[in-house]
Coordinates of C-alpha atoms and ligand atoms in Angstrom, one line a residue:
M13 CA -47.6 6.9 -23.6
K14 CA -50.8 7.3 -25.5
I15 CA -50.0 10.2 -28.0
L16 CA -52.4 12.0 -30.3
V17 CA -50.7 13.9 -33.2
I18 CA -52.8 16.6 -35.0
G19 CA -52.2 17.2 -38.7
S20 CA -51.8 15.4 -42.0
G21 CA -48.5 16.3 -43.5
A22 CA -45.0 14.9 -43.9
R23 CA -43.9 16.9 -40.7
E24 CA -46.6 15.0 -38.7
H25 CA -45.5 11.7 -40.3
A26 CA -41.9 12.5 -39.3
I27 CA -43.1 13.1 -35.7
V28 CA -45.1 9.9 -35.6
H29 CA -42.2 8.1 -37.2
S30 CA -39.9 9.3 -34.4
F31 CA -42.4 8.2 -31.7
A32 CA -42.7 4.8 -33.4
Q33 CA -38.9 4.3 -33.5
E34 CA -38.4 5.0 -29.8
A35 CA -39.3 1.6 -28.6
A36 CA -36.8 -0.1 -31.0
A37 CA -34.1 2.4 -30.0
T38 CA -34.6 2.3 -26.2
G39 CA -36.1 -1.2 -25.6
A40 CA -39.0 0.6 -23.8
E41 CA -42.6 -0.5 -24.4
A42 CA -44.1 1.0 -27.7
H43 CA -46.3 4.0 -27.5
E44 CA -50.0 3.8 -28.5
L45 CA -50.1 6.3 -31.4
H46 CA -53.1 8.2 -32.8
A47 CA -53.5 10.9 -35.4
A48 CA -56.2 13.2 -36.6
P49 CA -56.8 13.4 -39.5
G50 CA -53.3 11.9 -40.5
N51 CA -52.6 10.5 -43.9
P52 CA -52.1 7.0 -45.4
G53 CA -48.4 6.9 -44.4
I54 CA -49.2 7.9 -40.8
G55 CA -51.9 5.3 -40.8
E56 CA -49.3 2.6 -41.0
L57 CA -48.0 3.6 -37.6
A58 CA -51.0 5.1 -35.8
T59 CA -54.8 4.8 -35.6
L60 CA -56.4 7.5 -37.7
H61 CA -59.4 9.6 -36.5
A62 CA -61.5 11.5 -38.9
V63 CA -61.5 14.7 -36.8
S64 CA -60.9 18.1 -38.2
A65 CA -57.5 19.5 -37.0
V66 CA -58.9 23.0 -36.5
D67 CA -61.9 21.9 -34.4
G68 CA -60.7 22.4 -30.8
G69 CA -63.8 21.0 -29.2
A70 CA -63.6 17.8 -31.3
V71 CA -59.8 17.4 -30.8
A72 CA -60.2 17.8 -27.0
A73 CA -63.1 15.3 -27.0
L74 CA -61.1 12.8 -29.0
A75 CA -58.0 13.2 -26.7
T76 CA -60.3 12.8 -23.7
S77 CA -62.0 9.7 -25.1
L78 CA -58.6 8.1 -25.9
G79 CA -57.2 8.9 -22.5
A80 CA -54.3 10.6 -24.3
D81 CA -51.2 11.4 -22.2
L82 CA -50.0 13.9 -24.7
V83 CA -51.3 15.8 -27.7
V84 CA -48.9 17.2 -30.3
I85 CA -50.2 19.8 -32.7
G86 CA -48.3 20.0 -36.0
P87 CA -49.6 22.8 -38.2
E88 CA -50.2 26.5 -37.6
A89 CA -53.9 26.7 -38.4
P90 CA -55.1 24.7 -35.4
L91 CA -52.7 26.6 -33.1
V92 CA -54.0 30.0 -34.3
A93 CA -57.5 28.6 -33.9
G94 CA -56.9 27.8 -30.2
V95 CA -56.9 24.0 -30.4
A96 CA -54.0 23.8 -27.9
D97 CA -56.1 25.9 -25.5
A98 CA -59.0 23.5 -25.8
V99 CA -56.9 20.4 -25.2
R100 CA -55.2 22.0 -22.1
A101 CA -58.6 23.1 -20.8
A102 CA -59.6 19.4 -20.9
G103 CA -56.7 18.7 -18.5
I104 CA -54.4 17.0 -21.1
D105 CA -50.7 17.8 -21.7
C106 CA -50.4 19.5 -25.0
F107 CA -47.3 20.4 -27.1
G108 CA -48.2 23.6 -29.0
P109 CA -48.7 27.2 -28.0
S110 CA -52.0 29.0 -27.1
A111 CA -53.8 31.0 -29.7
Q112 CA -52.5 34.2 -28.2
A113 CA -48.9 33.0 -28.2
A114 CA -49.3 31.5 -31.8
A115 CA -49.9 35.1 -33.0
L116 CA -46.1 35.2 -33.3
E117 CA -46.8 33.4 -36.5
G118 CA -50.5 34.4 -37.1
S119 CA -49.6 38.1 -37.4
K120 CA -46.4 39.4 -38.8
A121 CA -47.2 42.8 -37.3
F122 CA -47.5 41.3 -33.9
A123 CA -44.2 39.4 -34.3
K124 CA -42.5 42.6 -35.3
D125 CA -43.8 44.4 -32.2
V126 CA -42.6 41.6 -29.9
M127 CA -39.2 41.6 -31.6
A128 CA -38.9 45.3 -31.2
A129 CA -39.8 45.1 -27.5
A130 CA -37.3 42.3 -27.0
S131 CA -34.5 43.9 -29.1
V132 CA -34.4 41.0 -31.4
P133 CA -32.4 41.7 -34.6
T134 CA -34.8 41.7 -37.6
A135 CA -35.5 43.4 -40.9
L136 CA -36.8 47.0 -40.6
A137 CA -40.5 47.1 -41.5
H138 CA -43.5 49.3 -42.1
V139 CA -46.9 48.1 -41.1
C140 CA -49.3 49.4 -43.8
T141 CA -53.1 49.6 -43.9
D142 CA -53.6 51.1 -47.3
I143 CA -51.9 51.1 -50.7
D144 CA -50.5 54.7 -50.4
Q145 CA -48.6 53.7 -47.3
V146 CA -47.3 50.6 -49.2
A147 CA -46.1 52.7 -52.0
D148 CA -44.3 55.1 -49.6
A149 CA -42.7 52.1 -47.8
L150 CA -41.5 50.5 -51.0
D151 CA -39.9 53.7 -52.1
A152 CA -38.3 54.2 -48.7
F153 CA -36.6 50.8 -48.8
G154 CA -36.0 50.5 -52.5
A155 CA -35.6 47.2 -54.5
P156 CA -35.6 44.3 -54.0
Y157 CA -39.1 44.7 -52.4
V158 CA -40.4 42.5 -49.7
V159 CA -44.2 42.5 -49.3
K160 CA -45.9 40.3 -46.7
D161 CA -49.5 39.5 -45.9
D162 CA -49.9 40.1 -42.2
G163 CA -51.9 36.9 -41.6
L164 CA -51.6 33.2 -42.3
A165 CA -51.5 32.5 -46.1
A166 CA -50.3 28.9 -46.4
G167 CA -46.9 29.9 -47.8
K168 CA -48.4 32.3 -50.4
G169 CA -48.2 35.5 -48.3
V170 CA -44.7 36.7 -49.2
V171 CA -43.5 38.2 -52.4
V172 CA -39.9 39.2 -52.9
T173 CA -39.4 41.0 -56.2
D174 CA -37.5 43.8 -58.1
D175 CA -40.7 44.7 -59.9
R176 CA -42.4 47.6 -58.1
Q177 CA -45.7 47.0 -60.0
E178 CA -45.7 43.3 -58.9
A179 CA -45.0 44.4 -55.3
L180 CA -48.0 46.8 -55.4
E181 CA -50.2 44.2 -57.0
H182 CA -49.4 41.6 -54.2
A183 CA -50.2 44.2 -51.6
Q184 CA -53.5 45.0 -53.4
A185 CA -54.3 41.3 -53.5
C186 CA -53.6 41.0 -49.7
F187 CA -55.9 44.0 -48.9
A188 CA -58.6 42.5 -51.1
T189 CA -58.5 39.1 -49.4
P190 CA -61.4 38.7 -46.9
R191 CA -60.3 37.7 -43.4
P192 CA -63.3 36.5 -41.5
G193 CA -63.1 37.7 -37.9
A194 CA -59.5 39.0 -38.3
G195 CA -60.2 42.7 -38.6
D196 CA -58.9 45.0 -41.3
P197 CA -56.2 43.6 -43.6
V198 CA -52.6 44.7 -42.9
V199 CA -49.6 44.4 -45.2
V200 CA -46.0 44.5 -43.9
I201 CA -43.2 46.0 -46.1
E202 CA -39.7 45.0 -45.1
E203 CA -36.1 45.8 -45.8
Y204 CA -34.6 43.1 -48.0
L205 CA -32.2 40.7 -46.2
D206 CA -29.4 39.2 -48.1
G207 CA -27.4 36.1 -47.2
P208 CA -28.2 32.4 -46.6
E209 CA -31.2 31.3 -44.6
V210 CA -31.2 29.0 -41.6
S211 CA -34.1 27.4 -39.7
L212 CA -33.6 26.9 -36.0
F213 CA -36.3 25.2 -33.9
C214 CA -36.3 26.2 -30.3
L215 CA -38.4 24.2 -27.9
S216 CA -39.9 26.1 -25.0
D217 CA -42.0 25.4 -22.0
G218 CA -42.8 29.1 -21.6
T219 CA -39.7 29.8 -19.7
S220 CA -36.7 27.7 -20.7
V221 CA -35.3 27.3 -24.3
V222 CA -33.9 24.1 -25.8
P223 CA -32.6 24.5 -29.3
L224 CA -32.6 21.7 -31.9
A225 CA -30.0 21.3 -34.6
P226 CA -30.1 24.0 -37.4
A227 CA -31.3 23.0 -40.9
Q228 CA -31.6 24.8 -44.2
D229 CA -34.8 24.8 -46.3
F230 CA -35.0 25.3 -50.1
K231 CA -38.0 27.6 -50.5
R232 CA -38.1 28.2 -54.3
A233 CA -39.7 25.7 -56.6
F234 CA -36.9 25.0 -59.0
D235 CA -33.2 24.3 -59.2
G236 CA -30.8 27.2 -58.7
D237 CA -33.5 28.9 -56.5
A238 CA -35.5 29.8 -59.5
G239 CA -39.3 30.0 -59.6
P240 CA -41.9 31.0 -57.0
N241 CA -41.8 30.5 -53.3
T242 CA -43.2 27.2 -52.0
G243 CA -43.8 25.6 -48.6
G244 CA -40.3 24.1 -49.0
M245 CA -38.8 21.7 -51.6
G246 CA -36.1 20.1 -49.5
A247 CA -33.8 20.5 -46.5
Y248 CA -30.7 19.2 -44.9
S249 CA -28.9 19.2 -41.5
P250 CA -26.3 19.7 -40.1
L251 CA -24.9 22.9 -41.8
P252 CA -21.2 22.4 -42.1
W253 CA -20.8 26.0 -43.3
A254 CA -22.6 27.7 -40.5
P255 CA -20.5 29.9 -38.2
E256 CA -19.5 28.4 -34.9
G257 CA -21.7 29.4 -32.0
L258 CA -24.7 30.3 -34.3
T259 CA -27.1 28.2 -32.2
E260 CA -26.0 29.8 -28.9
E261 CA -26.1 33.3 -30.5
V262 CA -29.7 32.8 -31.7
V263 CA -30.8 31.4 -28.3
T264 CA -29.2 34.3 -26.5
R265 CA -30.2 37.2 -28.9
V266 CA -33.5 35.8 -30.3
A267 CA -35.2 32.9 -28.7
Q268 CA -34.7 33.6 -25.0
P269 CA -35.6 37.3 -25.2
T270 CA -38.7 36.4 -27.3
I271 CA -39.8 33.8 -24.8
D272 CA -39.2 36.2 -21.9
E273 CA -41.1 39.0 -23.6
M274 CA -44.1 36.7 -24.3
A275 CA -44.1 35.6 -20.6
R276 CA -43.8 39.3 -19.5
R277 CA -47.0 40.0 -21.6
G278 CA -48.8 37.2 -19.8
T279 CA -49.1 35.0 -22.9
P280 CA -46.2 32.5 -22.4
F281 CA -45.1 30.6 -25.5
A282 CA -44.9 26.9 -24.9
G283 CA -44.2 24.8 -28.0
V284 CA -41.7 25.2 -30.7
L285 CA -40.6 28.6 -31.8
Y286 CA -39.4 28.3 -35.4
V287 CA -36.7 31.0 -35.9
G288 CA -36.2 31.7 -39.6
L289 CA -32.9 33.6 -40.0
A290 CA -30.9 35.3 -42.7
L291 CA -27.1 35.4 -42.0
T292 CA -26.6 38.8 -43.7
S293 CA -23.5 40.8 -44.3
R294 CA -24.5 43.0 -41.3
G295 CA -25.2 40.1 -38.9
T296 CA -27.8 37.5 -38.1
R297 CA -31.4 38.8 -38.6
V298 CA -34.8 37.1 -38.0
V299 CA -36.8 36.7 -41.2
E300 CA -39.8 35.2 -39.6
F301 CA -41.2 33.4 -36.5
N302 CA -43.4 30.4 -36.8
A303 CA -45.2 28.8 -33.9
R304 CA -44.6 25.1 -35.0
F305 CA -42.1 22.8 -36.6
G306 CA -41.1 23.6 -40.1
D307 CA -41.9 21.3 -43.0
P308 CA -39.6 19.9 -44.5
E309 CA -36.9 20.9 -42.0
T310 CA -38.5 18.7 -39.3
Q311 CA -37.9 15.6 -41.5
V312 CA -34.1 16.0 -41.4
V313 CA -33.8 17.4 -37.8
L314 CA -35.8 14.5 -36.3
A315 CA -33.9 12.0 -38.4
R316 CA -30.7 13.0 -36.5
L317 CA -32.2 13.3 -32.9
T318 CA -31.4 10.4 -30.8
T319 CA -33.0 11.6 -27.5
P320 CA -36.6 10.3 -27.4
L321 CA -38.7 13.0 -29.0
S322 CA -41.8 12.1 -26.9
A323 CA -39.9 12.7 -23.6
V324 CA -38.7 16.3 -24.6
L325 CA -42.0 17.3 -26.1
R326 CA -43.8 16.1 -22.9
A327 CA -41.3 18.0 -20.8
A328 CA -42.0 21.2 -22.9
A329 CA -45.8 20.6 -22.4
R330 CA -45.4 20.2 -18.6
G331 CA -43.1 23.1 -18.0
E332 CA -40.2 20.8 -17.2
L333 CA -37.5 21.8 -19.8
A334 CA -35.1 23.4 -17.3
D335 CA -34.3 19.9 -15.9
F336 CA -34.3 18.1 -19.1
P337 CA -31.0 16.3 -20.0
R338 CA -28.9 17.7 -22.9
L339 CA -30.3 16.5 -26.3
R340 CA -28.3 13.9 -28.1
W341 CA -27.7 13.9 -31.8
S342 CA -26.4 11.4 -34.4
D343 CA -23.2 12.4 -36.2
D344 CA -25.0 11.4 -39.4
A345 CA -26.2 13.9 -42.0
A346 CA -29.8 13.9 -43.3
V347 CA -31.2 15.2 -46.5
T348 CA -34.9 15.3 -47.6
V349 CA -36.2 16.0 -51.1
V350 CA -39.9 16.8 -51.6
V351 CA -41.7 15.1 -54.5
A352 CA -44.3 17.6 -55.7
A353 CA -47.4 17.2 -57.7
N354 CA -47.7 18.4 -61.3
G355 CA -48.3 22.2 -61.2
Y356 CA -47.1 22.8 -57.6
P357 CA -47.0 25.5 -56.2
S358 CA -49.8 26.9 -58.5
T359 CA -52.8 24.8 -59.4
V360 CA -52.0 21.1 -58.7
R361 CA -53.2 18.0 -60.4
S362 CA -54.5 15.4 -57.9
G363 CA -55.4 11.7 -58.3
D364 CA -52.2 10.4 -59.9
P365 CA -51.1 6.9 -58.8
I366 CA -47.9 6.7 -56.7
T367 CA -45.7 3.6 -56.8
G368 CA -42.1 2.7 -55.9
I369 CA -42.2 3.7 -52.2
D370 CA -41.1 0.2 -51.2
R371 CA -38.2 0.3 -53.7
A372 CA -37.2 3.7 -52.4
E373 CA -37.2 2.5 -48.8
A374 CA -35.1 -0.5 -49.8
V375 CA -32.2 2.0 -50.4
E376 CA -30.0 2.0 -47.3
G377 CA -30.8 4.9 -44.9
V378 CA -33.9 6.0 -46.8
H379 CA -37.4 6.4 -45.4
V380 CA -40.4 8.0 -47.2
L381 CA -42.9 10.3 -45.5
H382 CA -46.3 11.0 -46.8
A383 CA -47.8 14.5 -47.2
G384 CA -50.4 14.9 -50.0
T385 CA -51.5 11.3 -50.4
A386 CA -54.8 9.4 -50.3
L387 CA -55.9 5.8 -50.5
D388 CA -58.4 5.2 -53.2
E389 CA -59.7 1.6 -53.1
G390 CA -56.2 0.3 -52.2
T391 CA -54.4 2.6 -54.7
L392 CA -52.2 5.3 -53.3
R393 CA -52.8 8.5 -55.1
S394 CA -51.6 12.1 -55.0
A395 CA -53.9 14.5 -53.1
G396 CA -51.9 17.7 -52.6
G397 CA -49.1 19.9 -53.7
R398 CA -46.2 18.4 -51.7
V399 CA -46.9 14.7 -52.1
L400 CA -44.0 12.9 -50.4
S401 CA -40.8 13.7 -48.5
V402 CA -38.0 11.2 -49.2
V403 CA -35.5 11.3 -46.4
A404 CA -32.0 9.8 -46.2
R405 CA -29.4 9.6 -43.6
G406 CA -25.7 9.0 -44.4
E407 CA -22.3 9.5 -42.8
D408 CA -22.0 12.9 -44.5
L409 CA -24.1 15.1 -46.7
A410 CA -22.7 13.7 -49.9
E411 CA -23.7 10.1 -48.9
A412 CA -27.1 11.3 -47.7
R413 CA -27.6 13.1 -51.0
R414 CA -26.7 10.0 -53.0
R415 CA -29.1 7.9 -51.0
V416 CA -32.0 10.4 -51.1
Y417 CA -31.8 10.8 -54.9
A418 CA -31.5 7.0 -55.4
G419 CA -34.7 6.8 -53.4
V420 CA -36.4 9.6 -55.3
D421 CA -35.6 7.9 -58.6
H422 CA -37.6 4.8 -57.5
V423 CA -40.7 6.8 -56.8
V424 CA -43.1 7.0 -59.7
L425 CA -45.7 9.8 -59.7
P426 CA -46.8 11.0 -63.3
G427 CA -46.1 14.6 -63.9
S428 CA -44.3 15.2 -60.6
H429 CA -41.2 17.4 -60.1
H430 CA -38.5 17.8 -57.5
R431 CA -35.4 19.8 -57.1
T432 CA -32.1 18.1 -57.9
D433 CA -29.8 20.5 -56.0
I434 CA -30.8 20.0 -52.4
A435 CA -27.8 20.2 -50.2
E436 CA -25.5 20.2 -53.3
K437 CA -23.4 23.2 -52.4
A438 CA -23.1 22.2 -48.7
A439 CA -22.1 18.7 -49.7
R440 CA -19.3 20.1 -51.9
G441 CA -18.0 22.1 -49.0
Ligands
AMP512 P1 -41.8 34.3 -44.5 O1 -43.1 33.7 -44.7 O2 -41.7 35.6 -43.7 O3 -40.8 33.4 -44.0 O4 -41.2 34.6 -45.9 C1 -41.0 33.6 -46.8 C2 -39.7 33.7 -47.5 O5 -39.6 34.9 -48.2 C3 -38.5 33.6 -46.6 O6 -38.1 32.3 -46.2 C4 -37.4 34.4 -47.4 O7 -36.9 33.5 -48.4 C5 -38.2 35.4 -48.1 N1 -38.2 36.6 -47.3 C6 -39.0 37.0 -46.3 N2 -38.7 38.1 -45.7 C7 -37.5 38.6 -46.4 C8 -36.7 39.7 -46.3 N3 -36.9 40.7 -45.4 N4 -35.6 39.8 -47.1 C9 -35.4 38.8 -48.0 N5 -36.2 37.7 -48.2 C10 -37.3 37.6 -47.4
LIG513 N1 -40.2 25.2 -44.4 C1 -40.9 26.4 -44.1 C2 -42.0 26.4 -43.1 O1 -42.3 25.3 -42.6 O2 -42.6 27.4 -42.9

């Protein structure tokens, strides 16, 4: 196939990496791979095109001129902006939901409404349009307080805190953020969910649901879950501690009812429904929906998938998931560790030279995915908060951990930081 991947992070590099490996694994002819805008790592596997990911007209024109068989949209911003609609309108198969369906991620209040209609278990919530409502909702739930910007906020929209003043200040900041074209600002206050978090990606063609393997993400910046929330500092899969039947439970109680409700509303969701869960003392609850693959969980989930990714994504794009053969998985474990730039997740320093990727990839089972990197006259430099995702496979989590950290130790990026405890507890058993 000719495949165009939209986006520029490590998640998109992981997707392109999976496509590139299919030929070797299956003996089939190699795909012709393209990406827009991509990054230097993706550029080693695909032809890069300097087209904005959020410009639907430009993406559709590129896909048409390439004669693409399939377009895969990675990040949320293009989905919410309607890029998948533009590609489908051009008659090209596209993996990624419509703008209306992507509102499951684009508006937390909308997601809550769909969950209520579909009887999906989630945190109780108040949707607030002014600070007095916020104050009442905070007092109704008590600490710890959970305050969420309704709209997309690039990982900065949620504050979980015991400090009532901090909770109010975050809500004020959300109300004060201008939202061109998005109407009046809304803040969602939620009941706090205790318990470990799980990410489960559910592929859908609008009707059927095919779950991938569950993964766990590490959202806080520093070891021991200290520091601020980030986009994700590492992940692993499988989850040896997860209750048996978790995936089936989530498909039955969460994913399928949500997909059915979206279809009932006339806005079918075709793409990947990212179900973020908390396994609380009172049962499994949805923390959030996203309308796309998670980053960095995708890096470990795809590392274990042995079914050709392009085939299942195309089946989802074409409405053919019901007949798709059962997905196959490696028995290996996979761990990824994010190497973050100096200052991440607040103001990051860019332009630092990156070396040692070759030495990292020489470690058995390790590959390195680019996120915030740029080529500057032949020198690879940091150009974002999360710079690299080092990924390792191993026969169990302990081996994958040893390998991933051996890889991370070879990477040299001045001032960078990473967590040293990714998958540590799970590997210990
Ligand atoms: P979200 O963007 O909704 O996923 O929130 C980001 C992170 O904030 C989640 O992954 C959780 O770690 C945390 N979080 C969100 N909602 C809750 C909640 N109701 N209770 C506890 N933690 C939460
Ligand atoms: N890893 C969390 C996310 O992709 O939203």
